Every structure is written in C-alpha cells, then in structure tokens.
Amino acid sequence: MGAHLVGAVRAITIKISCTTTTSMYRHHPTTTTTSTISKYGVPKMINGALWRICHWSSLAPSVKSMKYSALCYVLFLILFDVFLVESGADEGEKDGVYIVYMGAATANGSSKNEHAQLLSSVLKRRKNALVRSYEHGISGFTARLSAAEAQSIAKNPGVVSVFPDPVYQLHTTRSWDFLKYGTDVKIDLSPNSDSNLSSRGYDVIIGILDTGIWPESKSFSDKDMDPIPSSWKGTCVEARDFNSSNCNRKIIGARSYNGPGDDDDGLVNTPRDMNGHGTHVASTAAGIMVPGASYHGLASGTAKGGSLGSRIAVYRICTPNGCAGSSILAAFSDAIKDGVDILSLSLGSPASRISDFKEDPIAIGAFHAVENGITVVCSAGNDGPSEKTVSNSAPWILTVAATTIDRRFESNVVFDKNKVIKGEAINFANIGKSPAHPLIYAKSAKKAGADARDARNCYPDSMDGKKIKGKIVICDNDEDINSYYKMNEVRNLEGIGAVLVSDKTNGDASDFDEFPMTVIRSKDAVEIFAYLNSTKNPVATILPTTVVSQYKPAPAIAYFSSRGPSSISRNILKPDIAAPGSNILAAWTAYDGEVTDEGREIPKFKIMSGTSMSCPHVSGMAAVLKSHYPSWSPSAIKSAIMTTASQINNMKASITTELGAIATAYDYGAGEMSTNRALQPGLVYETTAIDYLNFLCYHGYNISTIKVISKDVPAGFACPKESKVNMISNINYPSIAVFNLTGKQSRNITRTLTNVAGDGTTTYSLTIEAPIGLTVTVRPTSLQFTKNGQRLSYHIIFTPTVSSLQKDMFGSITWRTKKFNVRTPFVASSR
C-alpha cells in the first residue's frame, strides 16, 4: 500500500481479520472490525479515537499495548495513505473553517490585531473564531465562519482569497547509489568540487512538512556534526512524548500543528511521528549512513540520505484527520522565519480539486517561501497513470515524479510440475517450495447471486468461503483496487494464499508480510489459466521473497506516478523531474528491542513506494547544490537539476513507462535526476521575480491583487496590456510548453541562460530534437559566454507543418560543449 492512492471510487466494506497480539506495523491486525469507508472521507470521531489509542500505545510500548497499536496502524494506513479526508467547509457552501489569505506579510510581519480587527468587522460577539494567524512571509488567518461571513470578508480590500480549509493527503536505499551510478555517464569534477554527497551540507537546513519524526532512529544521529548554524532561528517544541533532548545537531528544530478540530478529538499536538511517513521521508533526504539496514533482511546494506550533512527541521502538519491547509500555511510561515534553505512536502491534493493557485495552501506557502530564497520541492501525486493528474504544479514549485530502481522483490508462483511464473511482492510466508496447495480462480468460487466480475476481482461478499478455504486464490485487478483489500478478503475466507494479476504495479512490490501473496503480469497469467483449465486438481505454491539486484531495465516510470499536463496551466510543463519512488528503504518508527508476540523484531527501516519517496531524493539533491553554491537562487537550483537529467535507462535505451511505452515529458518532466551532472550544469535558467509576476498577470490576476500577493513588485511594474494564458510559455522556465498551437500559426518563445561555469570563453552549439509535423527554429545557433554570470538569450519559433496537431508533440533543445549538455524539453499541443 505504502503511500498509494487507491483507484476505487465506490464505497468498499473492508473487513480486517485479526490474529494475536503483534506490532504497530503493516499487516499485523489484532482485532476484528468492519467499516464502510468512502474514498473521500472517514468519520472524525473514529480518527480521534484512533489517535488516542495509537498515542497511548507508543508511550508505553509493550506486548499488551501492541494489541491497540496494531489496530491503530491498520486504520492509519486507510486514513493517511488511501483516503482524502473531507475539508473543514465543503466547497464554501456551509459553515466551517476558512482560510483568509491576505498576500505577503509586511517587512515587520503582519499583525494578529489586524486580523482580529478584520474578523470583528463581520463577527459579533463570537468567541474563539480566530483559529490561527500567519505573520511571517505570509499574511492571513484561519477562522470559523459561516459561508455568508466568508463572502463578506472576501470583499475587503487587501484580501486575496477566502476558501474552505482543505485537508490534503500524503503521497505515499540503494536508490542513491543507483542515481549516482545507474544511468549516468560520469564526468570529471573540478579539483575543488566533490562528488561525495556527504562532503558538504553542514550549514544547509531542510524543512520537512509531514507526519513528524522518530528522533530515536539511528539515521538522525548527530555524531561528529558541527554546531548548529547561526542562521537557524527556530525552536524544538515540548510535548508529552517529545522534548528538547530529542533535538540535536541533526534534528535542529521541531514544531507541530494540530488542525481545526484535532484538539477536540483529543489528538496530541506533538512532533513525534505516529505514522512513519515523515521519518521515512526525512531520512531519505538527509539521514546519515547506517550500515546493516534492512527490512526483515531484505534490501540489506547501508541506508543513507541524499545530503548526509544537512540539518533537519521538522514541521508536523499531518494527523489522523489529515494534513490541514491551515497547518500547512502555518508551517510555511514558521519555516520562513526559522531560516530553512529547502522545504520538502510529500503531500498534496488531487489535481481535480485545485482550480486556482490562490486557493491552494501549498502553492501559496511555496510562493512566499521562494520569494524568501527557499527552494520548495513537492511530490507530483499518486494518481497515475492517467493524464492531467499531476499536483503541486505551480511554476515556483519543483515537482517530482516517481521512477523504479534496479532492485526487484520477487515472490514466484510454482505450479503443475514445478513450472515457475515470476511474481513481484514482499512476503515472508513459507508454505513450501513444491506445488502442493489447491489452486482456484476466484471467479470459480463465485457466491450464489454475486456478480461474476466482483468475484474474479475478489471483492468483498462475492466469493463462497467453502470453495476458497485452504486454497491459493487467483484474483483479477480490473479497477486497480488496492491489493490489501483482496488479501484480507481471501484471508477472511480462510484461503491460504493469493495471486493477483495486474500489469500496473510493475516495479512496486506490495508488502503482504507473512501472508503468501504475490503479483504476476497478465501475459504470464495466460499460462497458469491454461493449466487451471487442463486439470481437475490444480496445485501451486507461492515462494517467499528474494531480492534481485541490477535489474534491467531501470529506471522506469512508476505506474502510480501522476502525469502531466497540468490541469491548471497547460503552458507550464509538469512534472519537472523524476527520482526513485518505488521500493525505497528508509528509516521507520520503532524502539530499540521492540518485538512482536512471536518474538520477531520490529524493523527500524521500512520499504515504501510513492511520489512521497521520490520527493525527498530531489530535496536532498537541492541541499547538496545549495551547499556547493550558497548564493544560488531556488530557480537556479531547479534548473541545474532539470537541465542535466537523464532520459536513458541502464540498458542505454529510452526510459519507458510501466507498460513499456517510451516515456515522455508528461511522465518524467526533464527526465531522471542525475546526482553527478547536476553539480556542474554549465548554464542555468534564472526564473526571476518578474517572471513570476508576469505569470500571475498571464494567469488572469489583476495588478492590484498581484501587489498584495507579492512583496517584490518593483515600482512601475504593470501587467502587459494583452496578458493571456498563452504568454505563460515565455516565462524563463527550464522547460517549454506551447499550448493551443493551431493551424500553421507560429509561436515565438524566448529563453535566457546564465553562465555558472566560471570565467573564460565557452561556446555552446545547438542540437534540436523535433517530432515529425513540427518545425522548430532556434536563433542564434550558438552561444558564446566569456565570463561567469553572463546572460544570453535565444529565440525559438514553433511552426506546425500540418493543419492540426493530432497529439501532444515532444522534443528538446540542447546546448552542448565537450563538458556540458544543457537540455530543455518541450511539448507542443493544439488541444
């Protein structure tokens, strides 16, 4: 399950079967419960009770407390990793909690008194209406309002937007070595540069906005680290289960934010990670080297983050009730004041729910963070492989897609006379190596009156338990329903194992723990179905997981990774970059010596998948760049990562999607991040404050609103007279998207490159990769730089050679020397 979002739309009755007492980790249920949960909401009462159970068991870990914590964790996965919780006020149609966004804070910070005065102008005699004020970088507040009151406040001058407080979802070690050696052509580094990612970064601070942190993890040891940098202005908050001693020279700060209603539900306001997600993310970005890391012996080796020397500042914004937009904005505001350099967010909202940047707390917070020199890295979302699903698509955000790495977890199916079909999953079951267990297709076990399609997909209440008991069950996966529901249904009916037929999970191993279950491809399933139809007594077994290293081809696009184009602005190409997000080993939440009732040690590292996992890879690389080039802007760091990306896998062929098609920029943006080449990009695209202001103009904001939003509007700035969305293509971005290119009409685009390779004459030649049906002309055809910091512009003309582009067309423009390749991907479309 990891951080995956299930594709089921309808409500599903989930029956969680329970065994004996065990740990607080996935697939160790300890009690039986049946709950009907929709994709978009769960009762807050259940959330609050769940948090109290989980928090109690974490404070006093013991065999008895594990009874409670196991239940809590199974439900945690549903609440955190699967479902989007309802917002505080649904679509502005009812009373609830609203965010009042008032643009940039003044130089001296905005005032709570100002916010209170604005509130009092529409509220009469209501206590506790003000939930939270934002005073650093961002101006605004969160308040309990009626819909009419919200509309009234929105009319006040200086108010940019008023919108219901949304609740966002999480986008849930060899990965760093694979990035360094797997696909890159190594380059020579200058004598004063160091390819060792751990060599620098001691003064770079990465802020993690997530579920908190488990400070006891070895990944967060501060051994041999220098004193905390003087630039740090943050704090380490005290809580019942967290105190200042939990911070050190690695975790230098920790804050926590309960959302509206969390306190009423009895949720403890603590930076301690009760989910595991935040710990996993933080250690991926900046964990130290930990030898001997593994998940129950799998993926063993040395775990490490991308920027080993960087400091971590924790902002716990997510609770079992979700990740409230009001908490997200508060964390951004504090992070700006605290002095972080990088912000990493592995969460977001489905793209379909965001229609305007000024009503998206992540886009708002990121805008003001970037204005203050902070690079903001966000996950692209887990709603792939459908197009127009990419989230966090504002141009000031570095948006990260997910790819696979060259490690697979095989759990094979053995049937008939020791025939083998390769499967992919994590399971530690041992039901024998020889095919001795009865095998059945779920459709053949259909319950009387049930739908045959439901039965073959192993849906709840569709199969006859008498036919399932004692057998290995083959399940289809037509609707991409989460495999854990199918596992639980088979197990509830006393099946002894399951084989899921699915083409969408290639490269992403689901973790079934001690239940014998695996996933096979549909092309391989043909053989086992033929066997089923050829004998009256089919038999099989499922083997426990083994690790396959140096798997080829890799990387590939992870099936769950959200895809472009952006649903908000087609003239900005999103996602920006891809990084490893499948089967990533990183730190987890566990006390030393903590074991299950069966005596099995609870792992201190966990394998997870999602764009949640790819995001901190890029955050770590951004920190490495910041440590090497402290004066670089967020846009220079983004450009260095994007223009040096790879589009080639470890077979020297083009990166593909999960089903084998050639990947495009809608799948991976500029390509797979390169940790070597990004350190020496040669040239960068500086996306300036004026670019972002023009973007807001082109996007339809008026100048008066823009002057409230931004603190960097220069005197005399005005929106271009004919501002239209197509002009967005001209902001100085490291990729190019040209939308609405119809007929044989040409579109002129300009880009400006800045030399960061040092003084001395360097001439770049031009290479254009253009698809059939599109002529791409670039002038000039060479660029000669003579000094560091020099800027040169070039012009591109896109001209269709056909009357209408039938599909989106992809290509690239690359400026080359013997040492550097500065690649800019483009997409042109008429629809």
Coordinates of N, CA, C and O in Angstrom, one line a residue, residues 574-628:
K574 N 4.7 20.2 -16.6 CA 4.8 19.5 -15.3 C 4.6 18.0 -15.5 O 3.8 17.6 -16.3
P575 N 5.2 17.1 -14.7 CA 6.1 17.4 -13.6 C 7.4 17.9 -14.1 O 7.7 18.0 -15.3
D576 N 8.3 18.3 -13.2 CA 9.6 18.9 -13.6 C 10.7 17.9 -13.7 O 11.5 18.0 -14.6
I577 N 10.7 16.9 -12.9 CA 11.8 15.9 -12.7 C 11.3 14.6 -12.2 O 10.2 14.6 -11.6
A578 N 12.0 13.5 -12.3 CA 11.7 12.3 -11.7 C 12.8 11.8 -10.9 O 14.0 12.1 -11.2
A579 N 12.5 11.0 -9.9 CA 13.5 10.4 -9.0 C 13.0 9.1 -8.4 O 11.7 8.8 -8.5
P580 N 13.8 8.2 -7.8 CA 13.3 6.9 -7.3 C 12.2 7.1 -6.3 O 12.3 7.8 -5.4
G581 N 11.1 6.3 -6.6 CA 10.0 6.3 -5.7 C 9.4 5.0 -5.4 O 8.4 4.9 -4.7
S582 N 9.9 3.9 -6.0 CA 9.4 2.6 -5.8 C 10.4 1.7 -4.9 O 11.6 1.7 -5.2
N583 N 9.8 1.1 -3.9 CA 10.6 0.2 -3.1 C 11.8 0.8 -2.4 O 12.9 0.3 -2.5
I584 N 11.6 1.9 -1.8 CA 12.6 2.7 -1.2 C 12.8 2.3 0.3 O 11.8 2.4 1.1
L585 N 14.0 1.9 0.7 CA 14.3 1.6 2.1 C 14.7 2.9 2.8 O 15.6 3.5 2.4
A586 N 14.1 3.1 4.0 CA 14.5 4.3 4.8 C 14.0 4.1 6.2 O 13.3 3.1 6.5
A587 N 14.3 5.0 7.1 CA 14.0 4.8 8.5 C 12.6 4.7 8.8 O 11.7 5.3 8.1
W588 N 12.3 4.1 9.9 CA 10.9 3.8 10.3 C 10.8 4.1 11.8 O 11.7 4.4 12.5
T589 N 9.6 3.9 12.3 CA 9.3 4.2 13.7 C 9.4 2.9 14.5 O 8.5 2.0 14.4
A590 N 10.4 2.8 15.4 CA 10.5 1.6 16.3 C 11.5 1.9 17.4 O 12.5 2.5 17.2
Y591 N 11.1 1.4 18.6 CA 12.0 1.5 19.7 C 13.1 0.3 19.6 O 12.8 -0.7 19.1
D592 N 14.2 0.6 20.2 CA 15.3 -0.5 20.3 C 14.7 -1.7 21.1 O 14.1 -1.5 22.2
G593 N 14.9 -2.9 20.5 CA 14.5 -4.1 21.2 C 13.0 -4.4 21.2 O 12.5 -5.4 21.7
E594 N 12.2 -3.6 20.5 CA 10.8 -3.8 20.4 C 10.5 -5.0 19.5 O 11.0 -5.1 18.4
V595 N 9.7 -6.0 20.0 CA 9.4 -7.2 19.3 C 7.9 -7.5 19.3 O 7.2 -7.0 20.1
T596 N 7.5 -8.3 18.4 CA 6.1 -8.8 18.3 C 6.0 -9.9 19.3 O 6.9 -10.4 19.9
D597 N 4.7 -10.4 19.5 CA 4.5 -11.5 20.4 C 5.2 -12.8 19.9 O 5.5 -13.7 20.7
E598 N 5.4 -12.8 18.6 CA 6.0 -14.0 18.0 C 7.6 -13.9 18.2 O 8.3 -14.8 17.7
G599 N 8.0 -12.8 18.8 CA 9.5 -12.7 19.0 C 10.2 -12.1 17.8 O 11.4 -12.0 17.8
R600 N 9.5 -11.6 16.9 CA 10.1 -11.0 15.7 C 10.4 -9.5 15.9 O 9.5 -8.8 16.3
E601 N 11.6 -9.1 15.7 CA 12.0 -7.7 15.9 C 11.2 -6.8 15.0 O 11.1 -7.1 13.8
I602 N 10.7 -5.7 15.5 CA 10.1 -4.7 14.7 C 11.1 -3.9 13.9 O 12.1 -3.5 14.5
P603 N 11.0 -3.8 12.6 CA 12.1 -3.3 11.8 C 12.2 -1.8 12.0 O 11.2 -1.0 12.2
K604 N 13.4 -1.3 12.0 CA 13.7 0.1 12.1 C 13.8 0.8 10.8 O 14.1 2.0 10.7
F605 N 13.7 0.0 9.7 CA 13.7 0.5 8.4 C 12.5 -0.1 7.6 O 12.1 -1.2 7.9
K606 N 12.0 0.6 6.7 CA 10.8 0.2 6.0 C 10.9 0.4 4.5 O 11.5 1.4 4.1
I607 N 10.3 -0.5 3.7 CA 10.3 -0.3 2.3 C 8.9 0.3 1.9 O 7.9 -0.2 2.2
M608 N 9.0 1.5 1.2 CA 7.7 2.2 0.9 C 7.8 2.7 -0.6 O 8.9 2.8 -1.1
S609 N 6.7 2.9 -1.2 CA 6.6 3.5 -2.5 C 5.7 4.6 -2.6 O 4.7 4.7 -1.8
G610 N 5.9 5.5 -3.6 CA 5.0 6.7 -3.8 C 5.9 7.9 -4.2 O 7.1 7.9 -4.1
T611 N 5.2 8.9 -4.8 CA 6.0 10.1 -5.1 C 6.4 10.7 -3.8 O 7.3 11.6 -3.8
S612 N 5.8 10.3 -2.7 CA 6.3 10.8 -1.3 C 7.8 10.4 -1.2 O 8.5 11.1 -0.5
M613 N 8.2 9.3 -1.8 CA 9.6 8.8 -1.6 C 10.5 9.4 -2.6 O 11.7 9.6 -2.4
S614 N 10.0 9.8 -3.8 CA 10.8 10.4 -4.8 C 11.1 11.9 -4.5 O 12.2 12.4 -4.7
C615 N 10.2 12.6 -3.8 CA 10.3 14.0 -3.5 C 11.6 14.2 -2.6 O 12.4 15.1 -2.9
P616 N 11.8 13.5 -1.5 CA 13.0 13.8 -0.7 C 14.3 13.4 -1.4 O 15.3 14.0 -1.0
H617 N 14.3 12.6 -2.4 CA 15.5 12.4 -3.2 C 15.9 13.7 -3.8 O 17.1 14.1 -3.8
V618 N 15.0 14.4 -4.4 CA 15.3 15.7 -5.0 C 15.5 16.8 -4.0 O 16.4 17.6 -4.1
S619 N 14.9 16.7 -2.8 CA 15.1 17.7 -1.7 C 16.6 17.5 -1.3 O 17.3 18.5 -1.0
G620 N 17.0 16.3 -1.1 CA 18.4 16.1 -0.7 C 19.4 16.6 -1.8 O 20.4 17.2 -1.4
M621 N 19.1 16.4 -3.1 CA 20.0 16.9 -4.1 C 20.0 18.4 -4.1 O 21.0 19.1 -4.3
A622 N 18.8 19.0 -3.9 CA 18.7 20.5 -3.8 C 19.6 21.0 -2.7 O 20.3 22.1 -2.8
A623 N 19.6 20.3 -1.6 CA 20.5 20.7 -0.4 C 22.0 20.6 -0.8 O 22.8 21.4 -0.4
V624 N 22.3 19.5 -1.5 CA 23.7 19.4 -1.9 C 24.1 20.6 -2.8 O 25.2 21.2 -2.7
L625 N 23.3 20.9 -3.8 CA 23.6 22.1 -4.6 C 23.7 23.4 -3.8 O 24.6 24.2 -4.1
K626 N 22.8 23.5 -2.9 CA 22.8 24.8 -2.0 C 24.1 24.8 -1.2 O 24.7 25.9 -1.0
S627 N 24.6 23.7 -0.8 CA 25.8 23.7 0.0 C 27.0 24.0 -0.9 O 28.0 24.6 -0.5
H628 N 27.0 23.6 -2.2 CA 28.1 23.9 -3.1 C 28.0 25.3 -3.6 O 29.1 25.9 -3.9

